[in-house]
mmCIF file of C-alpha atoms in Angstrom:
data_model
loop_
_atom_site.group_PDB
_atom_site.id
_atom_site.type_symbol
_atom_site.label_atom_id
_atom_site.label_comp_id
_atom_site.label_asym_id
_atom_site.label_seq_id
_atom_site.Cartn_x
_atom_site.Cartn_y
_atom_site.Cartn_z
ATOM 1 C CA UNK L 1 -36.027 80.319 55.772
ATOM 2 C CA UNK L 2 -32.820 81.245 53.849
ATOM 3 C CA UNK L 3 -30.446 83.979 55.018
ATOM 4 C CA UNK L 4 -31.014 87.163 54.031
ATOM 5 C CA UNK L 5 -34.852 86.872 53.145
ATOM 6 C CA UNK L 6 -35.884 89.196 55.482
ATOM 7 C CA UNK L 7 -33.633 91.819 54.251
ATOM 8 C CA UNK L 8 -36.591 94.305 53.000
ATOM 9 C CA UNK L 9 -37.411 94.343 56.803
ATOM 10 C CA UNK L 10 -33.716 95.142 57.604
ATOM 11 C CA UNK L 11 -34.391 99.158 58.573
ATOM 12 C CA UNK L 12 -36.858 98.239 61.359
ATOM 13 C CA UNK L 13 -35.014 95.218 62.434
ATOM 14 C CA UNK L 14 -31.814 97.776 62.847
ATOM 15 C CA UNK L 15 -33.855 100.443 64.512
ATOM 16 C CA UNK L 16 -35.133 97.819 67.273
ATOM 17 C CA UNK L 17 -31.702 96.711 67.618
ATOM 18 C CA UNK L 18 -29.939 99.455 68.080
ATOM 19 C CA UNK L 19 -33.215 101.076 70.830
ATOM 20 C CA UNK L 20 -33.401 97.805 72.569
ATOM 21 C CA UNK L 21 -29.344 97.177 73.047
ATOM 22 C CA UNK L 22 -27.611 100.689 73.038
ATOM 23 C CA UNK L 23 -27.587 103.549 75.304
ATOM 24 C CA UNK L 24 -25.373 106.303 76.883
ATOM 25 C CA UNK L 25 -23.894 103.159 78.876
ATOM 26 C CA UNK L 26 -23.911 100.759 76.193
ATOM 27 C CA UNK L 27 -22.711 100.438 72.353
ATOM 28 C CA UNK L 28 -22.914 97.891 69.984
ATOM 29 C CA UNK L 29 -19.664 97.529 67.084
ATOM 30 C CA UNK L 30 -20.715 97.150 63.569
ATOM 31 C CA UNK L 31 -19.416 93.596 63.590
ATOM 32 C CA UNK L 32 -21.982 92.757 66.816
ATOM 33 C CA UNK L 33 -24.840 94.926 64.902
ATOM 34 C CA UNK L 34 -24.684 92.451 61.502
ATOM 35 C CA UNK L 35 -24.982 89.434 63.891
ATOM 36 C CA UNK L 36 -27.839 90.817 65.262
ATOM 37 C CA UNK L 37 -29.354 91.565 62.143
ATOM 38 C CA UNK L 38 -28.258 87.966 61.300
ATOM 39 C CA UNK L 39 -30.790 86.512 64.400
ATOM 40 C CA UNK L 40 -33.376 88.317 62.216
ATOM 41 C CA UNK L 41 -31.976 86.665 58.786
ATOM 42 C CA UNK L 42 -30.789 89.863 57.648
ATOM 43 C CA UNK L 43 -27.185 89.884 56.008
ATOM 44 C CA UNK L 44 -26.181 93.317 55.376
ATOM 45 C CA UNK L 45 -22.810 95.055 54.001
ATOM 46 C CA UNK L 46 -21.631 98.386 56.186
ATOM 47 C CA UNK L 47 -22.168 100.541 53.539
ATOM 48 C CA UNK L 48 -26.016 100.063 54.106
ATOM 49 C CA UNK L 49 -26.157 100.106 57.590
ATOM 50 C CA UNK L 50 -24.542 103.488 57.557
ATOM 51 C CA UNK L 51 -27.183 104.582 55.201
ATOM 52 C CA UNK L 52 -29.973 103.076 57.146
ATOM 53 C CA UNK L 53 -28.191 104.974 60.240
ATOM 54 C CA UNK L 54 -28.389 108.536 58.228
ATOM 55 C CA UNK L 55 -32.573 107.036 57.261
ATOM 56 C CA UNK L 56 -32.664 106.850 60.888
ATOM 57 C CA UNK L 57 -32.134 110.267 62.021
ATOM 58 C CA UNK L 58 -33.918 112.271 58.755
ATOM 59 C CA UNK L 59 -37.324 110.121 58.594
ATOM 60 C CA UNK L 60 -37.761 109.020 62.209
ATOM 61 C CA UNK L 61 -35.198 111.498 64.794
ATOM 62 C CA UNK L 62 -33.553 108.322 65.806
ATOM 63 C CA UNK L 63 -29.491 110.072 66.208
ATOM 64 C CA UNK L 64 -27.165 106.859 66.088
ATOM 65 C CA UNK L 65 -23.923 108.189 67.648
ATOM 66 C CA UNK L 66 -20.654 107.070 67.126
ATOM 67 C CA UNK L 67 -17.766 106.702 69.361
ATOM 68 C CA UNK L 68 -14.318 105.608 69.197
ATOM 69 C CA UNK L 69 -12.512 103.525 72.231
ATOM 70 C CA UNK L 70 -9.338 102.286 70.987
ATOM 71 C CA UNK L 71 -8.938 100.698 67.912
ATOM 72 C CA UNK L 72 -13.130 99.724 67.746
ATOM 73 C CA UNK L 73 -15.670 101.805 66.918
ATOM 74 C CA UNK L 74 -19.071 102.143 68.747
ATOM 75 C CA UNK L 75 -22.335 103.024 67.987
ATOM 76 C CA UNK L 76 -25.301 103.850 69.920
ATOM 77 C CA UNK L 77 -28.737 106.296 70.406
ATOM 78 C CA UNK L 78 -28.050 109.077 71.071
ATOM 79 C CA UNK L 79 -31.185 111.384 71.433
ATOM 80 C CA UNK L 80 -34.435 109.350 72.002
ATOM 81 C CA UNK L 81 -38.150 110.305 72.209
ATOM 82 C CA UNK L 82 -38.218 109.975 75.479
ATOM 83 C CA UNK L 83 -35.342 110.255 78.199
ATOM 84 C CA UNK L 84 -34.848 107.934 81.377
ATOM 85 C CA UNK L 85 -36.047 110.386 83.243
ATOM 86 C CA UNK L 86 -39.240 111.513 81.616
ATOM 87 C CA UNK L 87 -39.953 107.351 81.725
ATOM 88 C CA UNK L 88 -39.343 107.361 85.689
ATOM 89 C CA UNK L 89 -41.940 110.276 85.634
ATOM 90 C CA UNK L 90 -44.215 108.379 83.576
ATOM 91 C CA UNK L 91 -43.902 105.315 85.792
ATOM 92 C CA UNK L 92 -44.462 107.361 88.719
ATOM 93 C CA UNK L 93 -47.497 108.954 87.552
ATOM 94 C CA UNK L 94 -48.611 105.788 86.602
ATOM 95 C CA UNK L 95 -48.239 104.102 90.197
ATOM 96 C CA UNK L 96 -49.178 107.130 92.160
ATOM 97 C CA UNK L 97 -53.055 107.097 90.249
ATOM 98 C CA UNK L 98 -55.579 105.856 92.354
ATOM 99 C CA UNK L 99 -57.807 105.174 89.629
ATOM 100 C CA UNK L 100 -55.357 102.992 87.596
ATOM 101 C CA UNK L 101 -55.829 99.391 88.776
ATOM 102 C CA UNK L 102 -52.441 97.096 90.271
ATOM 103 C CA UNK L 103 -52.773 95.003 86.758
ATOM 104 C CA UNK L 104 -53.387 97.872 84.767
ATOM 105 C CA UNK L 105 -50.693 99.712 85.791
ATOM 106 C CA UNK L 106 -48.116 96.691 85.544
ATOM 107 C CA UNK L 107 -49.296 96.564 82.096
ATOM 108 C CA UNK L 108 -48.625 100.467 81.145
ATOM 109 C CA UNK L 109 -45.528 100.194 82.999
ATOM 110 C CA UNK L 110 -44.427 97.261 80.768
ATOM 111 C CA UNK L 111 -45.475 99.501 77.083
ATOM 112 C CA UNK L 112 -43.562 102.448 78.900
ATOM 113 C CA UNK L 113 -40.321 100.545 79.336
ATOM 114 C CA UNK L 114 -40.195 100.026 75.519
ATOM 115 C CA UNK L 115 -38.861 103.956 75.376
ATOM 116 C CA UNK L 116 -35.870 102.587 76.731
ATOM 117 C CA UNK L 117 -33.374 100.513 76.663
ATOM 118 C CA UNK L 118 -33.854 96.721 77.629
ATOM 119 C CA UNK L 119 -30.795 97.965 80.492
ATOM 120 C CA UNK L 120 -32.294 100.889 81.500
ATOM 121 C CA UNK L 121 -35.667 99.202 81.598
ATOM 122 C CA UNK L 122 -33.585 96.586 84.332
ATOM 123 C CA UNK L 123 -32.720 99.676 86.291
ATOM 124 C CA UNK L 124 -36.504 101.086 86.064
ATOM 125 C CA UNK L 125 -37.986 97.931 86.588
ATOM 126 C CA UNK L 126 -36.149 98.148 90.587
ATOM 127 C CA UNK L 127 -37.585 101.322 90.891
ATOM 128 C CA UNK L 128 -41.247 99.974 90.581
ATOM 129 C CA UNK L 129 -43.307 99.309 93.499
ATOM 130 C CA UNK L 130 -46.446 98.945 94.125
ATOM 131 C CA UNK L 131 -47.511 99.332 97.495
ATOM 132 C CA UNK L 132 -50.456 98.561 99.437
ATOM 133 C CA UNK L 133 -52.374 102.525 99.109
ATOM 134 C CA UNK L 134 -55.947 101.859 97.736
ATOM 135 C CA UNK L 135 -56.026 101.787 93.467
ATOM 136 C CA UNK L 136 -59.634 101.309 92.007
ATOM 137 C CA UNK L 137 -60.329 97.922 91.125
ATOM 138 C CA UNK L 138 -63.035 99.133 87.880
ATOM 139 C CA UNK L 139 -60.483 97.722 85.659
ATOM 140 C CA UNK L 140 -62.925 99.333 82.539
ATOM 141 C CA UNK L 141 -61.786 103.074 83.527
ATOM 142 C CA UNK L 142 -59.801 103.406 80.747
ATOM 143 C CA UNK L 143 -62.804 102.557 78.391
ATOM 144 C CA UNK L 144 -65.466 104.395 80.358
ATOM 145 C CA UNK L 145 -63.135 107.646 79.620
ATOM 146 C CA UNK L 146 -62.836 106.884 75.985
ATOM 147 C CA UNK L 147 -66.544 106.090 76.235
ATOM 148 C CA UNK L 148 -67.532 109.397 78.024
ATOM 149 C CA UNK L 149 -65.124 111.425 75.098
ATOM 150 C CA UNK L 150 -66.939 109.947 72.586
ATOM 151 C CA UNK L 151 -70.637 110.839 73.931
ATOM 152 C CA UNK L 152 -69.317 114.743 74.416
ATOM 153 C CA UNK L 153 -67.925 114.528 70.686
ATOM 154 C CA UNK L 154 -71.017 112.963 69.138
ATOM 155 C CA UNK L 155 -73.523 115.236 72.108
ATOM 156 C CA UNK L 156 -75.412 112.574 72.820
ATOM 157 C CA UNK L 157 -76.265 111.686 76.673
ATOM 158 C CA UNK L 158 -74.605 108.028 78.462
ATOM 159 C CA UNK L 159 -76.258 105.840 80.925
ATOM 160 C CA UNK L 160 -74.662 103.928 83.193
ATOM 161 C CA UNK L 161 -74.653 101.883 86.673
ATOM 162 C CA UNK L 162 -72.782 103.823 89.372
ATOM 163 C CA UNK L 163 -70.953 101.745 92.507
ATOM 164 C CA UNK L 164 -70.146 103.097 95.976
ATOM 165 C CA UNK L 165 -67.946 100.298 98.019
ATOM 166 C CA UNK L 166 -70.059 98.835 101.058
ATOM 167 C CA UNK L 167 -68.648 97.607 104.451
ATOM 168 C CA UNK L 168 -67.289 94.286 102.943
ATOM 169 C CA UNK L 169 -65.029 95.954 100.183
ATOM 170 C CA UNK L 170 -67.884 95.337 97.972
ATOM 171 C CA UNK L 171 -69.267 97.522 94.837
ATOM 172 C CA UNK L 172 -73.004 97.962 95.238
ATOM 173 C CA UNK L 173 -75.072 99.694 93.045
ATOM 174 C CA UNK L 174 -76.387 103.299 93.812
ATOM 175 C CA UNK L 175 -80.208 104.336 92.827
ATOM 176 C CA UNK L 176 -81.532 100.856 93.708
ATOM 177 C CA UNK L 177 -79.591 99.356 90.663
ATOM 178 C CA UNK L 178 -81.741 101.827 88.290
ATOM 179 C CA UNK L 179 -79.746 103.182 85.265
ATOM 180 C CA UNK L 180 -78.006 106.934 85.311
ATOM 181 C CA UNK L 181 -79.152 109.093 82.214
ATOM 182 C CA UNK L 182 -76.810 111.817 82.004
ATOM 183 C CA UNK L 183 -75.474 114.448 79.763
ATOM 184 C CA UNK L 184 -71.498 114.477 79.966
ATOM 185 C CA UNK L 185 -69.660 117.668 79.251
ATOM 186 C CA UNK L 186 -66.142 117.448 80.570
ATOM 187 C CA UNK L 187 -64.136 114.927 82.610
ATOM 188 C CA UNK L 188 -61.345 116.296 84.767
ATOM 189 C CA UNK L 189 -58.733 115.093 87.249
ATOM 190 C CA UNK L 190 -59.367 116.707 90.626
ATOM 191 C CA UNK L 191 -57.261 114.719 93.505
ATOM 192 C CA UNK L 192 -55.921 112.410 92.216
ATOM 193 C CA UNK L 193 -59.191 110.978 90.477
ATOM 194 C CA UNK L 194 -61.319 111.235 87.256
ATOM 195 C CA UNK L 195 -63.950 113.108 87.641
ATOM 196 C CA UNK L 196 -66.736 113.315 84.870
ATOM 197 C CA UNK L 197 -68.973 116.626 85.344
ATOM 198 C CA UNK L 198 -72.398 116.098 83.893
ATOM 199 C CA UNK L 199 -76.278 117.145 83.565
ATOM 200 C CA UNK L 200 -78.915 115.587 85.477
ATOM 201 C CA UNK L 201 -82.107 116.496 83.818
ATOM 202 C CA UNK L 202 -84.093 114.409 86.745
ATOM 203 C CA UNK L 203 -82.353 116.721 89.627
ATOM 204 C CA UNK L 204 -81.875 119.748 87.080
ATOM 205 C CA UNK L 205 -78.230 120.401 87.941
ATOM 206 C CA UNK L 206 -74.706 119.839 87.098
ATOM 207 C CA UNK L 207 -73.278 116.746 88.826
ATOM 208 C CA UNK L 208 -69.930 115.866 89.489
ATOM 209 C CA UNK L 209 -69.106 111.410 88.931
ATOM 210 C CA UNK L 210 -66.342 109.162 89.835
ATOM 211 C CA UNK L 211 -65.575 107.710 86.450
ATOM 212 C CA UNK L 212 -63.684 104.485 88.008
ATOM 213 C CA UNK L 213 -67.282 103.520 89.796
ATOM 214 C CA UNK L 214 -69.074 104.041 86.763
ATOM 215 C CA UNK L 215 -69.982 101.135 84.813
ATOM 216 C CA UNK L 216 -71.465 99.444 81.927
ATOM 217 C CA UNK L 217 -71.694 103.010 80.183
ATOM 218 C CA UNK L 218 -73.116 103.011 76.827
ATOM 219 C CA UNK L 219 -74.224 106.224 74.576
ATOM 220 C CA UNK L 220 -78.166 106.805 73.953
ATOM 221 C CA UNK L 221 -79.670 108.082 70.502
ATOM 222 C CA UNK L 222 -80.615 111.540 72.937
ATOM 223 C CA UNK L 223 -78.668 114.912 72.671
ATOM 224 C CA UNK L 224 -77.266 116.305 75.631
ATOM 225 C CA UNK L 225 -78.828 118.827 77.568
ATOM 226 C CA UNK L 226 -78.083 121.155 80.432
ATOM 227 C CA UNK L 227 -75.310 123.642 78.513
ATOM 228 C CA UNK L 228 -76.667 126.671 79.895
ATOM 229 C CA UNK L 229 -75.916 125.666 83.538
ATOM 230 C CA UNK L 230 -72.614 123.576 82.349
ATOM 231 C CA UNK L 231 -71.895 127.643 81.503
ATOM 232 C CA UNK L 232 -72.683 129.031 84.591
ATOM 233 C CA UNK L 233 -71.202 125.754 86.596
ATOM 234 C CA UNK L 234 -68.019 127.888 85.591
ATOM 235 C CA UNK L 235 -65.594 124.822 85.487
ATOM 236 C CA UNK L 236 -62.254 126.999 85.315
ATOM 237 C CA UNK L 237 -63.198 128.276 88.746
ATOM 238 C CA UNK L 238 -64.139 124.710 90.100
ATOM 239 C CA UNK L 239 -60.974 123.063 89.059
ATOM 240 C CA UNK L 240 -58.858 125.671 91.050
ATOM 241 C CA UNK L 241 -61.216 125.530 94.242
ATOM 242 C CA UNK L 242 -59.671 122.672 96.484
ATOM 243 C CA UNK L 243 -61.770 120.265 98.036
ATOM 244 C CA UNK L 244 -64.773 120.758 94.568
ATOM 245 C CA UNK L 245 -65.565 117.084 94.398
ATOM 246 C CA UNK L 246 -67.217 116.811 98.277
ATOM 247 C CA UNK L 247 -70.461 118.931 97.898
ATOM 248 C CA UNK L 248 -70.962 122.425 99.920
ATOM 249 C CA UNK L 249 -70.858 125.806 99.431
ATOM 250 C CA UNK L 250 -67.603 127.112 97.509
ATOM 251 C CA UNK L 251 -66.356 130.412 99.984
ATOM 252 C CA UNK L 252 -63.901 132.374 100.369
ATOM 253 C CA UNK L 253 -62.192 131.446 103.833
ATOM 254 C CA UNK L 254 -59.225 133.242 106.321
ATOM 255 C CA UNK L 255 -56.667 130.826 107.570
ATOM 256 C CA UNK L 256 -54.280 132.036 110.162
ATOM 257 C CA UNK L 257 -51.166 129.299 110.948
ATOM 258 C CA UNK L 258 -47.628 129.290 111.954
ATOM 259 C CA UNK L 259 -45.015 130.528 109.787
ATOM 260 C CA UNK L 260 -43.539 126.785 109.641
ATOM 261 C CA UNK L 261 -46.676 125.483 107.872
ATOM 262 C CA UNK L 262 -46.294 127.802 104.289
ATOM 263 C CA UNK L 263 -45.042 124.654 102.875
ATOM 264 C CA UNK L 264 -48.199 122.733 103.681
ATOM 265 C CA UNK L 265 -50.325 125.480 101.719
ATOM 266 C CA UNK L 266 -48.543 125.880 98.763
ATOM 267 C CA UNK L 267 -48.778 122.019 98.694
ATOM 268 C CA UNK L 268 -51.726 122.002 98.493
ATOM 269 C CA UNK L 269 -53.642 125.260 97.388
ATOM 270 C CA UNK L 270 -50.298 126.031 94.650
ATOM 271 C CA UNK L 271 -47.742 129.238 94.536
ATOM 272 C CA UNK L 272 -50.447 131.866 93.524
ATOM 273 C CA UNK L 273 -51.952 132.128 97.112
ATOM 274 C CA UNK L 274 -50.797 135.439 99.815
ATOM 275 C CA UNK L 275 -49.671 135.716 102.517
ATOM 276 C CA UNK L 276 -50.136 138.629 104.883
ATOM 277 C CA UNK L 277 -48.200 138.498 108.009
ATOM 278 C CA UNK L 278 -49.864 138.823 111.638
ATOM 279 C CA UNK L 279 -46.854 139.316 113.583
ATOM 280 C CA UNK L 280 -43.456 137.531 113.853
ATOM 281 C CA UNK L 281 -44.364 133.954 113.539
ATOM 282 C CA UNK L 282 -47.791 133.683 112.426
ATOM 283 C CA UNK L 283 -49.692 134.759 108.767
ATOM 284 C CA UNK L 284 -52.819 134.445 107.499
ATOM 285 C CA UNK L 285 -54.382 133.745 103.828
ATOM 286 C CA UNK L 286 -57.079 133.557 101.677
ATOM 287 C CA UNK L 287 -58.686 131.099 99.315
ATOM 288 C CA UNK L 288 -61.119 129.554 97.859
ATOM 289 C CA UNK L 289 -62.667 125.960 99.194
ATOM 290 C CA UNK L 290 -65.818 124.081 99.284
ATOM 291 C CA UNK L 291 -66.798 123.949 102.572
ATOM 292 C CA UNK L 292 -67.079 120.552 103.507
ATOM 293 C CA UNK L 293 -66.726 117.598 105.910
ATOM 294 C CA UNK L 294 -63.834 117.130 103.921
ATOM 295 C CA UNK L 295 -62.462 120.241 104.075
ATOM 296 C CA UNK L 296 -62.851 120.608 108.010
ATOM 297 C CA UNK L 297 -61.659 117.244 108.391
ATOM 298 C CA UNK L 298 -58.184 118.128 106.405
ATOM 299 C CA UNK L 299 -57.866 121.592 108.655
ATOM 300 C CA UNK L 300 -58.552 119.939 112.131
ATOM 301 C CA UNK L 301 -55.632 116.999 111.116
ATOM 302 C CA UNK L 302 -53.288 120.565 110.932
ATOM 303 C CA UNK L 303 -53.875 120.748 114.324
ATOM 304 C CA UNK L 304 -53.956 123.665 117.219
ATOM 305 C CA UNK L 305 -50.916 125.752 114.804
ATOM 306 C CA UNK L 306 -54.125 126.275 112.730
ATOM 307 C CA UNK L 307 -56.567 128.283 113.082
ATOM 308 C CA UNK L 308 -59.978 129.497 110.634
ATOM 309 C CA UNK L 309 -60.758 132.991 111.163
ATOM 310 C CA UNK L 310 -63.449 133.945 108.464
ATOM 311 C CA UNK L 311 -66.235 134.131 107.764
ATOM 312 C CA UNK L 312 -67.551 133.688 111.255
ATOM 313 C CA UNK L 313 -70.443 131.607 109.789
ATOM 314 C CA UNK L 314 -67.952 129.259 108.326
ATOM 315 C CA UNK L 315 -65.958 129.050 111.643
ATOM 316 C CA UNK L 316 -69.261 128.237 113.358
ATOM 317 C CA UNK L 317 -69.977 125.598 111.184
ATOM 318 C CA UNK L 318 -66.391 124.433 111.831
ATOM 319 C CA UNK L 319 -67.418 124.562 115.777
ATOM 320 C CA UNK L 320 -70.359 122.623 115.292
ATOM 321 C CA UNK L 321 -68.676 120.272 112.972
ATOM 322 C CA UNK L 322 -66.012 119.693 115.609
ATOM 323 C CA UNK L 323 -68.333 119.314 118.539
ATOM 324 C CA UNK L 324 -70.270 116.839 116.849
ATOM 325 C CA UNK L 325 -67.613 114.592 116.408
ATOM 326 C CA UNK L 326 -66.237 115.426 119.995
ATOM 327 C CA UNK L 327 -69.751 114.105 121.121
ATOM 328 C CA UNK L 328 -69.574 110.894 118.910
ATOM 329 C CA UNK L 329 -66.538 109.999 120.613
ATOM 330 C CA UNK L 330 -68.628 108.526 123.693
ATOM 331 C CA UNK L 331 -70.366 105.561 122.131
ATOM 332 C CA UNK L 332 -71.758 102.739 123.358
ATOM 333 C CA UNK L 333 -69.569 99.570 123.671
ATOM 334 C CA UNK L 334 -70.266 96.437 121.512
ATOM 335 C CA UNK L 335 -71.321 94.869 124.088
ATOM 336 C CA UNK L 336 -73.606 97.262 126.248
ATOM 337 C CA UNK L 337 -71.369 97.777 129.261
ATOM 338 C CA UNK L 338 -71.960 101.223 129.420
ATOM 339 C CA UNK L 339 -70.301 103.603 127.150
ATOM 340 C CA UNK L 340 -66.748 103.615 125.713
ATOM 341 C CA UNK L 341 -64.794 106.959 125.708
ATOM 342 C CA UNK L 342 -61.548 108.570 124.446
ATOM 343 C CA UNK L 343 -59.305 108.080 127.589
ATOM 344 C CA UNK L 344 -60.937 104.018 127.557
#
């Protein structure tokens, strides 16, 4: 191929070039710009690189700054789409989802480098570690949410196969391997997972549905049913009641704690909540849960600087909860000698 034939492509060859190889920390001079544009058989005079520069910034909001050091001028982006930062946060959104596989989320992080430089993806790419927490292993999630999106757009119901993991790390079917028929109206990310919330004509009520064990989802010929009780699910309320994804009763519940502990409920209930002091080192609060194993599980790991106070039938399912599990502690031993206990 001759020099210079690929000179119609010469705008986007510049405009990688100069978001690839230039940054705050590093500049390119015009001379090392044309002999880039030369490993892409471009020859091009000054003149129109400057005007590609000002094409740059009107059409596309790339700025191409230029800065002097000495007797050589340097140019490089200035303003980009996205910042360093906003990229870190990307990445670390990315590697902090559970539902986002360990090869899935290589690959995004790979696409979200590309808002950078190749030099500040070197930096990022240190940052990124992937350690050994649990991420789903449905590598289709991506497409079952697309999937799900394009059943509530068209209102028609899905049916799918839905997996719970068995004692060897497996995924076995629920329902005896028979198919879910569901109508989908919203999906929504409740900790830290995708959630798709859903009519079950069969059990005539609104279901809540892991999307990353939900497979081999395809969209019937059927409209959706069940918007009436999708209405009085009341999903604004359910996405701000903590804990919504376990089953049980959603109630209103007193928590007295020490004064040092704030920080662990505005982590996890957010900055709206009250508090009304008790006396000098102790408050209480109240909010919204659904009461579950979950839930009692999460307060008991508090520990004793924790306390439920209300409602008392709440607290005595707390008691009960707690006893039971006080009572499981004395098992028998694997191999029958009697039975194994806490101080064993």
């Amino acid at each position: 191929m001759s020099r210079g034939t690929n000179l119609k492509f010469k705008l986007i060859y510049l405009m990688r070039i100069m978001l690839e190889k230039t940054d705050d920390e590093h500049a390119l001079t015009m001379p090392q710009i044309m002999k880039e544009l030369e490993k892409y058989d471009v020859t091009a005079e000054r003149k129109s690189i400057y005007a590609d520069f000002e094409d740059m910034r009107n059409k596309f909001g790339i700025e191409i700054l230029k800065e002097q050091r000495g007797p050589k001028t340097y140019y490089h982006v200035g303003k980009r789409e996205f910042e360093l930062a906003e990229v870190k946060l990307l990445v670390d959104a990315i590697q902090s989802s559970k539902f986002i596989t360990r090869t899935k989320s290589r690959e995004l992080i790979e696409k979200v480098k590309r808002f950078v430089s190749e030099y500040q993806g070197k930096t990022l790419q240190r940052q990124v570690f992937m350690d050994d927490r649990v991420k789903a292993m449905n590598e289709s999630v991506f497409y079952n949410v697309d999937e799900v999106y394009t059943a509530i757009n068209e209102n028609r119901k899905i049916r799918f196969k839905y997996y719970k993991w068995d004692i060897n790390k497996k995924l076995v079917a629920r329902n005896h391997d028979n198919w879910f028929v569901v109508s989908p109206w919203v999906l929504t990310w409740v900790d830290e997972n995708y959630y798709m919330i859903a009519y079950d004509d069969w059990a005539q009520m609104v279901k809540s549905y892991r999307v990353d064990k939900m497979m081999r989802i395809s969209i019937t010929e059927d409209e959706r049913s069940g918007q009436k009780e999708f209405k009085e699910y009341d999903m604004a309320n359910v996405s701000k009641t903590t804990f919504a994804m376990y089953g049980g009763d959603r109630r209103n519940v007193r928590i007295r704690f020490e004064n040092t502990l704030c920080g662990v409920f505005l982590d996890r209930f957010g900055k709206n909540i009250t508090f009304y002091p008790v006396d000098e080192n102790h408050s209480e609060l109240n909010v919204d849960v659904t009461v579950s194993q979950h839930f009692f599980g999460w307060l008991f790991g508090l520990g004793p600087r924790v306390q439920l106070v209300g409602p008392d039938d709440v607290v005595e399912e707390l008691r009960e909860y707690v006893a039971a599990y006080m009572e499981s502690i004395n098992y028998p031993s694997p191999k029958g000698n009697g039975l194994v206990t806490a101080q064993s």
